[in-house]
């Protein structure tokens, strides 16, 4: 049973435009959500996180939105740059737990 | 501040052997978690250690074990290796002890079982 789902395996956008990556979850006990960027054969790089007490968090070009009623979160990258091309993973953890449950990832390609 | 380091970066073993992987967390971080990444299953949680105690465990067989030392460094051991254990093994560290801790990953150890 996949508790964290990233339904789009890939996404292609033009440089300078907005990239929107989506993530859905099923476990209502999740209260902390993180986005990671990953290149092949490397460890994931932490991008941004959001706790369940917020519905939006921004850090530079990255904004994460959380809709608890829909059990949905999204990552917005504005403006997108070619260096953003990578696989993006959504992850979630429950109250008081360090265990991260990951989605399968979305491969983002930003075209110059 | 130095990031999470993992050694070795690459390993080749044969079936039936055992292997030990090492992880040094970010200075000041007390929680260390281990994950396995494979093409078919994605990133899966193995276990987490905090202050030398295993706090959480994923759904892996007993051949996978770990430990944490007093300096927060951690090791992971896999015994009686199987072909399916070939994967990228990732270690992540966080402050632990509080809610909503960001986890930072190391570069991983690529294990190949022949």
PDB file of C-alpha atoms in Angstrom:
ATOM      1  CA  UNK A   1       0.000   0.000   0.000  1.00  0.00           C
ATOM      2  CA  UNK A   2       1.635   3.194  -1.206  1.00  0.00           C
ATOM      3  CA  UNK A   3       1.057   5.860   1.433  1.00  0.00           C
ATOM      4  CA  UNK A   4       2.789   8.650  -0.486  1.00  0.00           C
ATOM      5  CA  UNK A   5       2.063   8.966  -4.176  1.00  0.00           C
ATOM      6  CA  UNK A   6       3.626  11.067  -6.883  1.00  0.00           C
ATOM      7  CA  UNK A   7       1.417  10.289  -9.837  1.00  0.00           C
ATOM      8  CA  UNK A   8       3.478  12.056 -12.482  1.00  0.00           C
ATOM      9  CA  UNK A   9       6.667  10.127 -13.277  1.00  0.00           C
ATOM     10  CA  UNK A  10       7.972  13.016 -15.336  1.00  0.00           C
ATOM     11  CA  UNK A  11       7.450  16.715 -16.015  1.00  0.00           C
ATOM     12  CA  UNK A  12       8.995  18.951 -18.650  1.00  0.00           C
ATOM     13  CA  UNK A  13       8.947  22.767 -18.470  1.00  0.00           C
ATOM     14  CA  UNK A  14      10.624  25.684 -20.187  1.00  0.00           C
ATOM     15  CA  UNK A  15      13.304  27.714 -18.449  1.00  0.00           C
ATOM     16  CA  UNK A  16      11.814  30.683 -16.629  1.00  0.00           C
ATOM     17  CA  UNK A  17       8.362  29.133 -16.280  1.00  0.00           C
ATOM     18  CA  UNK A  18       6.795  27.621 -13.178  1.00  0.00           C
ATOM     19  CA  UNK A  19       7.290  23.950 -12.279  1.00  0.00           C
ATOM     20  CA  UNK A  20       4.561  22.367 -10.163  1.00  0.00           C
ATOM     21  CA  UNK A  21       5.205  18.953  -8.654  1.00  0.00           C
ATOM     22  CA  UNK A  22       2.371  17.178  -6.884  1.00  0.00           C
ATOM     23  CA  UNK A  23       2.170  14.648  -4.089  1.00  0.00           C
ATOM     24  CA  UNK A  24      -0.764  12.879  -2.424  1.00  0.00           C
ATOM     25  CA  UNK A  25      -0.792  10.934   0.806  1.00  0.00           C
ATOM     26  CA  UNK A  26      -3.236   8.571   2.435  1.00  0.00           C
ATOM     27  CA  UNK A  27      -2.097   8.367   6.058  1.00  0.00           C
ATOM     28  CA  UNK A  28      -3.812  11.034   8.145  1.00  0.00           C
ATOM     29  CA  UNK A  29      -1.174  10.547  10.866  1.00  0.00           C
ATOM     30  CA  UNK A  30       1.493  12.195   8.715  1.00  0.00           C
ATOM     31  CA  UNK A  31       2.271  15.633  10.102  1.00  0.00           C
ATOM     32  CA  UNK A  32       5.546  16.637   8.467  1.00  0.00           C
ATOM     33  CA  UNK A  33       6.307  16.753   4.772  1.00  0.00           C
ATOM     34  CA  UNK A  34       9.590  17.248   2.953  1.00  0.00           C
ATOM     35  CA  UNK A  35      10.783  17.638  -0.616  1.00  0.00           C
ATOM     36  CA  UNK A  36      14.120  16.327  -1.807  1.00  0.00           C
ATOM     37  CA  UNK A  37      15.990  16.685  -5.072  1.00  0.00           C
ATOM     38  CA  UNK A  38      18.093  13.781  -6.256  1.00  0.00           C
ATOM     39  CA  UNK A  39      20.645  13.101  -8.953  1.00  0.00           C
ATOM     40  CA  UNK A  40      21.509   9.512  -9.966  1.00  0.00           C
ATOM     41  CA  UNK A  41      23.957   7.721  -7.654  1.00  0.00           C
ATOM     42  CA  UNK A  42      23.832  10.578  -5.121  1.00  0.00           C
ATOM     43  CA  UNK A  43      21.980  11.079  -1.877  1.00  0.00           C
ATOM     44  CA  UNK A  44      18.811  13.202  -1.832  1.00  0.00           C
ATOM     45  CA  UNK A  45      19.322  16.901  -1.183  1.00  0.00           C
ATOM     46  CA  UNK A  46      16.857  18.534   1.197  1.00  0.00           C
ATOM     47  CA  UNK A  47      14.908  21.379  -0.419  1.00  0.00           C
ATOM     48  CA  UNK A  48      12.043  22.492   1.778  1.00  0.00           C
ATOM     49  CA  UNK A  49       9.641  21.172   4.381  1.00  0.00           C
ATOM     50  CA  UNK A  50       6.268  21.991   5.876  1.00  0.00           C
ATOM     51  CA  UNK A  51       4.576  20.935   9.082  1.00  0.00           C
ATOM     52  CA  UNK A  52       0.892  20.196   9.378  1.00  0.00           C
ATOM     53  CA  UNK A  53       0.224  23.428  11.265  1.00  0.00           C
ATOM     54  CA  UNK A  54       1.013  25.453   8.150  1.00  0.00           C
ATOM     55  CA  UNK A  55      -0.428  25.521   4.659  1.00  0.00           C
ATOM     56  CA  UNK A  56       2.453  27.281   2.916  1.00  0.00           C
ATOM     57  CA  UNK A  57       6.200  27.595   3.281  1.00  0.00           C
ATOM     58  CA  UNK A  58       8.578  29.554   1.058  1.00  0.00           C
ATOM     59  CA  UNK A  59      12.314  29.459   0.569  1.00  0.00           C
ATOM     60  CA  UNK A  60      13.627  31.494  -2.323  1.00  0.00           C
ATOM     61  CA  UNK A  61      12.364  30.037  -5.585  1.00  0.00           C
ATOM     62  CA  UNK A  62      10.725  27.095  -3.800  1.00  0.00           C
ATOM     63  CA  UNK A  63       7.251  27.145  -2.232  1.00  0.00           C
ATOM     64  CA  UNK A  64       5.429  24.181  -0.771  1.00  0.00           C
ATOM     65  CA  UNK A  65       1.655  24.175  -0.311  1.00  0.00           C
ATOM     66  CA  UNK A  66      -0.196  21.769   1.954  1.00  0.00           C
ATOM     67  CA  UNK A  67      -3.911  20.979   1.701  1.00  0.00           C
ATOM     68  CA  UNK A  68      -4.641  18.730   4.668  1.00  0.00           C
ATOM     69  CA  UNK A  69      -8.295  18.151   3.842  1.00  0.00           C
ATOM     70  CA  UNK A  70      -7.342  16.860   0.397  1.00  0.00           C
ATOM     71  CA  UNK A  71      -4.191  15.133   1.701  1.00  0.00           C
ATOM     72  CA  UNK A  72      -2.278  16.867  -1.047  1.00  0.00           C
ATOM     73  CA  UNK A  73       0.897  18.898  -1.257  1.00  0.00           C
ATOM     74  CA  UNK A  74       2.676  20.584  -4.095  1.00  0.00           C
ATOM     75  CA  UNK A  75       6.083  22.085  -4.745  1.00  0.00           C
ATOM     76  CA  UNK A  76       6.299  25.203  -6.902  1.00  0.00           C
ATOM     77  CA  UNK A  77       9.592  26.273  -8.444  1.00  0.00           C
ATOM     78  CA  UNK A  78       9.607  29.793  -9.871  1.00  0.00           C
ATOM     79  CA  UNK A  79      11.394  30.564 -12.096  1.00  0.00           C
ATOM     80  CA  UNK A  80      12.586  27.158 -13.236  1.00  0.00           C
ATOM     81  CA  UNK A  81      16.224  26.833 -14.235  1.00  0.00           C
ATOM     82  CA  UNK A  82      18.039  24.094 -16.208  1.00  0.00           C
ATOM     83  CA  UNK A  83      19.987  23.245 -13.037  1.00  0.00           C
ATOM     84  CA  UNK A  84      16.690  22.253 -11.424  1.00  0.00           C
ATOM     85  CA  UNK A  85      16.531  19.201 -13.693  1.00  0.00           C
ATOM     86  CA  UNK A  86      16.571  16.184 -11.359  1.00  0.00           C
ATOM     87  CA  UNK A  87      14.256  13.673  -9.708  1.00  0.00           C
ATOM     88  CA  UNK A  88      12.119  15.214  -6.967  1.00  0.00           C
ATOM     89  CA  UNK A  89      10.888  13.115  -4.075  1.00  0.00           C
ATOM     90  CA  UNK A  90       8.087  13.919  -1.694  1.00  0.00           C
ATOM     91  CA  UNK A  91       8.413  12.383   1.791  1.00  0.00           C
ATOM     92  CA  UNK A  92       6.238  12.300   4.899  1.00  0.00           C
ATOM     93  CA  UNK A  93       6.656  11.404   8.548  1.00  0.00           C
ATOM     94  CA  UNK A  94       4.295  10.855  11.438  1.00  0.00           C
ATOM     95  CA  UNK A  95       4.109  12.497  14.840  1.00  0.00           C
ATOM     96  CA  UNK A  96       7.356  12.060  16.755  1.00  0.00           C
ATOM     97  CA  UNK A  97       8.840   9.760  14.127  1.00  0.00           C
ATOM     98  CA  UNK A  98      11.992  10.183  12.059  1.00  0.00           C
ATOM     99  CA  UNK A  99      10.826   7.488   9.631  1.00  0.00           C
ATOM    100  CA  UNK A 100      10.315   9.029   6.209  1.00  0.00           C
ATOM    101  CA  UNK A 101       7.903   7.456   3.733  1.00  0.00           C
ATOM    102  CA  UNK A 102       8.860   8.434   0.199  1.00  0.00           C
ATOM    103  CA  UNK A 103       6.938   8.742  -3.025  1.00  0.00           C
ATOM    104  CA  UNK A 104       8.358   7.187  -6.189  1.00  0.00           C
ATOM    105  CA  UNK A 105       9.633  10.508  -7.485  1.00  0.00           C
ATOM    106  CA  UNK A 106       8.979  12.860 -10.401  1.00  0.00           C
ATOM    107  CA  UNK A 107      11.694  13.501 -12.962  1.00  0.00           C
ATOM    108  CA  UNK A 108      11.767  17.209 -13.790  1.00  0.00           C
ATOM    109  CA  UNK A 109      13.397  18.401 -16.988  1.00  0.00           C
ATOM    110  CA  UNK A 110      13.838  22.141 -17.471  1.00  0.00           C
ATOM    111  CA  UNK A 111      14.563  22.979 -21.086  1.00  0.00           C
ATOM    112  CA  UNK A 112      16.719  26.029 -21.961  1.00  0.00           C
TER     113      UNK A 112
ATOM    114  CA  UNK B   1      29.731  22.393   8.737  1.00  0.00           C
ATOM    115  CA  UNK B   2      30.572  19.026   7.188  1.00  0.00           C
ATOM    116  CA  UNK B   3      27.706  16.995   5.785  1.00  0.00           C
ATOM    117  CA  UNK B   4      26.812  13.370   6.293  1.00  0.00           C
ATOM    118  CA  UNK B   5      29.601  11.064   5.194  1.00  0.00           C
ATOM    119  CA  UNK B   6      29.321   7.419   4.237  1.00  0.00           C
ATOM    120  CA  UNK B   7      32.035   4.851   3.672  1.00  0.00           C
ATOM    121  CA  UNK B   8      32.771   3.055   1.519  1.00  0.00           C
ATOM    122  CA  UNK B   9      31.147   4.637  -1.513  1.00  0.00           C
ATOM    123  CA  UNK B  10      31.205   1.420  -3.534  1.00  0.00           C
ATOM    124  CA  UNK B  11      31.278  -2.241  -2.568  1.00  0.00           C
ATOM    125  CA  UNK B  12      31.200  -5.481  -4.507  1.00  0.00           C
ATOM    126  CA  UNK B  13      30.411  -8.648  -2.604  1.00  0.00           C
ATOM    127  CA  UNK B  14      29.333 -12.175  -3.444  1.00  0.00           C
ATOM    128  CA  UNK B  15      26.247 -14.021  -2.263  1.00  0.00           C
ATOM    129  CA  UNK B  16      26.508 -15.347   1.264  1.00  0.00           C
ATOM    130  CA  UNK B  17      29.051 -12.788   2.420  1.00  0.00           C
ATOM    131  CA  UNK B  18      28.352 -10.084   4.950  1.00  0.00           C
ATOM    132  CA  UNK B  19      28.993  -6.363   4.716  1.00  0.00           C
ATOM    133  CA  UNK B  20      29.288  -3.407   7.084  1.00  0.00           C
ATOM    134  CA  UNK B  21      28.534   0.146   6.009  1.00  0.00           C
ATOM    135  CA  UNK B  22      29.473   3.219   8.004  1.00  0.00           C
ATOM    136  CA  UNK B  23      27.822   6.603   8.447  1.00  0.00           C
ATOM    137  CA  UNK B  24      29.067   9.745  10.195  1.00  0.00           C
ATOM    138  CA  UNK B  25      26.259  12.239  10.851  1.00  0.00           C
ATOM    139  CA  UNK B  26      26.413  15.998  10.814  1.00  0.00           C
ATOM    140  CA  UNK B  27      28.042  17.297  13.969  1.00  0.00           C
ATOM    141  CA  UNK B  28      25.435  17.722  16.700  1.00  0.00           C
ATOM    142  CA  UNK B  29      22.920  15.406  15.078  1.00  0.00           C
ATOM    143  CA  UNK B  30      21.851  12.537  17.305  1.00  0.00           C
ATOM    144  CA  UNK B  31      19.466  10.671  15.031  1.00  0.00           C
ATOM    145  CA  UNK B  32      20.693   8.469  12.201  1.00  0.00           C
ATOM    146  CA  UNK B  33      18.381   6.680   9.789  1.00  0.00           C
ATOM    147  CA  UNK B  34      19.162   4.191   7.048  1.00  0.00           C
ATOM    148  CA  UNK B  35      17.340   3.751   3.745  1.00  0.00           C
ATOM    149  CA  UNK B  36      17.625   1.360   0.820  1.00  0.00           C
ATOM    150  CA  UNK B  37      17.029   2.602  -2.703  1.00  0.00           C
ATOM    151  CA  UNK B  38      16.312   0.187  -5.537  1.00  0.00           C
ATOM    152  CA  UNK B  39      14.800   0.856  -8.966  1.00  0.00           C
ATOM    153  CA  UNK B  40      11.765  -1.284  -8.207  1.00  0.00           C
ATOM    154  CA  UNK B  41      10.950  -0.299  -4.627  1.00  0.00           C
ATOM    155  CA  UNK B  42      12.235   3.256  -4.459  1.00  0.00           C
ATOM    156  CA  UNK B  43      13.497   4.627  -1.140  1.00  0.00           C
ATOM    157  CA  UNK B  44      12.581   2.384   1.778  1.00  0.00           C
ATOM    158  CA  UNK B  45      13.226   2.941   5.467  1.00  0.00           C
ATOM    159  CA  UNK B  46      15.433   0.389   7.211  1.00  0.00           C
ATOM    160  CA  UNK B  47      15.836   1.667  10.782  1.00  0.00           C
ATOM    161  CA  UNK B  48      16.566   4.718  12.903  1.00  0.00           C
ATOM    162  CA  UNK B  49      18.885   5.160  15.869  1.00  0.00           C
ATOM    163  CA  UNK B  50      18.840   7.893  18.472  1.00  0.00           C
ATOM    164  CA  UNK B  51      21.277   8.050  21.371  1.00  0.00           C
ATOM    165  CA  UNK B  52      22.512   4.528  20.647  1.00  0.00           C
ATOM    166  CA  UNK B  53      18.983   3.048  20.734  1.00  0.00           C
ATOM    167  CA  UNK B  54      16.992   1.742  17.809  1.00  0.00           C
ATOM    168  CA  UNK B  55      13.759   3.758  17.855  1.00  0.00           C
ATOM    169  CA  UNK B  56      12.117   2.584  14.687  1.00  0.00           C
ATOM    170  CA  UNK B  57      12.457  -0.300  12.259  1.00  0.00           C
ATOM    171  CA  UNK B  58      11.193  -0.908   8.740  1.00  0.00           C
ATOM    172  CA  UNK B  59      10.005  -4.119   7.134  1.00  0.00           C
ATOM    173  CA  UNK B  60      13.318  -5.769   6.379  1.00  0.00           C
ATOM    174  CA  UNK B  61      14.510  -9.240   7.424  1.00  0.00           C
ATOM    175  CA  UNK B  62      16.721  -9.769  10.443  1.00  0.00           C
ATOM    176  CA  UNK B  63      19.765 -10.043   8.156  1.00  0.00           C
ATOM    177  CA  UNK B  64      19.753  -6.242   8.201  1.00  0.00           C
ATOM    178  CA  UNK B  65      20.984  -4.820  11.476  1.00  0.00           C
ATOM    179  CA  UNK B  66      22.584  -1.678  12.747  1.00  0.00           C
ATOM    180  CA  UNK B  67      24.041   0.079  15.704  1.00  0.00           C
ATOM    181  CA  UNK B  68      24.963   3.556  16.844  1.00  0.00           C
ATOM    182  CA  UNK B  69      27.962   4.591  18.871  1.00  0.00           C
ATOM    183  CA  UNK B  70      28.230   7.209  21.622  1.00  0.00           C
ATOM    184  CA  UNK B  71      29.574   9.764  19.108  1.00  0.00           C
ATOM    185  CA  UNK B  72      26.400   9.216  16.994  1.00  0.00           C
ATOM    186  CA  UNK B  73      28.275   7.445  14.215  1.00  0.00           C
ATOM    187  CA  UNK B  74      26.324   4.474  12.923  1.00  0.00           C
ATOM    188  CA  UNK B  75      27.022   1.215  11.168  1.00  0.00           C
ATOM    189  CA  UNK B  76      24.722  -1.014   9.204  1.00  0.00           C
ATOM    190  CA  UNK B  77      25.381  -4.702   8.697  1.00  0.00           C
ATOM    191  CA  UNK B  78      23.883  -7.086   6.172  1.00  0.00           C
ATOM    192  CA  UNK B  79      24.599 -10.765   6.651  1.00  0.00           C
ATOM    193  CA  UNK B  80      24.207 -13.648   4.199  1.00  0.00           C
ATOM    194  CA  UNK B  81      23.983 -11.325   1.225  1.00  0.00           C
ATOM    195  CA  UNK B  82      21.469 -12.041  -1.534  1.00  0.00           C
ATOM    196  CA  UNK B  83      21.413 -10.769  -5.099  1.00  0.00           C
ATOM    197  CA  UNK B  84      18.385  -8.659  -4.229  1.00  0.00           C
ATOM    198  CA  UNK B  85      20.392  -6.722  -1.656  1.00  0.00           C
ATOM    199  CA  UNK B  86      22.138  -4.864  -4.470  1.00  0.00           C
ATOM    200  CA  UNK B  87      21.093  -1.270  -3.921  1.00  0.00           C
ATOM    201  CA  UNK B  88      22.133   2.225  -2.951  1.00  0.00           C
ATOM    202  CA  UNK B  89      22.195   2.433   0.849  1.00  0.00           C
ATOM    203  CA  UNK B  90      21.605   5.904   2.197  1.00  0.00           C
ATOM    204  CA  UNK B  91      22.167   7.297   5.630  1.00  0.00           C
ATOM    205  CA  UNK B  92      20.408  10.402   6.907  1.00  0.00           C
ATOM    206  CA  UNK B  93      20.945  12.412  10.056  1.00  0.00           C
ATOM    207  CA  UNK B  94      18.835  14.871  11.988  1.00  0.00           C
ATOM    208  CA  UNK B  95      18.853  16.601  15.350  1.00  0.00           C
ATOM    209  CA  UNK B  96      16.238  14.209  16.677  1.00  0.00           C
ATOM    210  CA  UNK B  97      14.617  14.726  20.026  1.00  0.00           C
ATOM    211  CA  UNK B  98      12.173  17.353  18.758  1.00  0.00           C
ATOM    212  CA  UNK B  99       9.269  17.384  16.356  1.00  0.00           C
ATOM    213  CA  UNK B 100       9.639  18.123  12.674  1.00  0.00           C
ATOM    214  CA  UNK B 101      13.304  17.416  12.122  1.00  0.00           C
ATOM    215  CA  UNK B 102      14.816  17.917   8.693  1.00  0.00           C
ATOM    216  CA  UNK B 103      16.824  14.901   7.617  1.00  0.00           C
ATOM    217  CA  UNK B 104      20.024  15.348   5.620  1.00  0.00           C
ATOM    218  CA  UNK B 105      21.346  12.528   3.487  1.00  0.00           C
ATOM    219  CA  UNK B 106      24.826  11.305   2.742  1.00  0.00           C
ATOM    220  CA  UNK B 107      26.035  10.360  -0.746  1.00  0.00           C
ATOM    221  CA  UNK B 108      25.215   6.685  -0.241  1.00  0.00           C
ATOM    222  CA  UNK B 109      27.055   3.388  -0.547  1.00  0.00           C
ATOM    223  CA  UNK B 110      26.471   1.480  -3.770  1.00  0.00           C
ATOM    224  CA  UNK B 111      26.437  -2.232  -2.924  1.00  0.00           C
ATOM    225  CA  UNK B 112      26.616  -4.781  -5.713  1.00  0.00           C
ATOM    226  CA  UNK B 113      26.079  -8.445  -4.859  1.00  0.00           C
ATOM    227  CA  UNK B 114      27.332 -10.951  -7.450  1.00  0.00           C
TER     228      UNK B 114
END
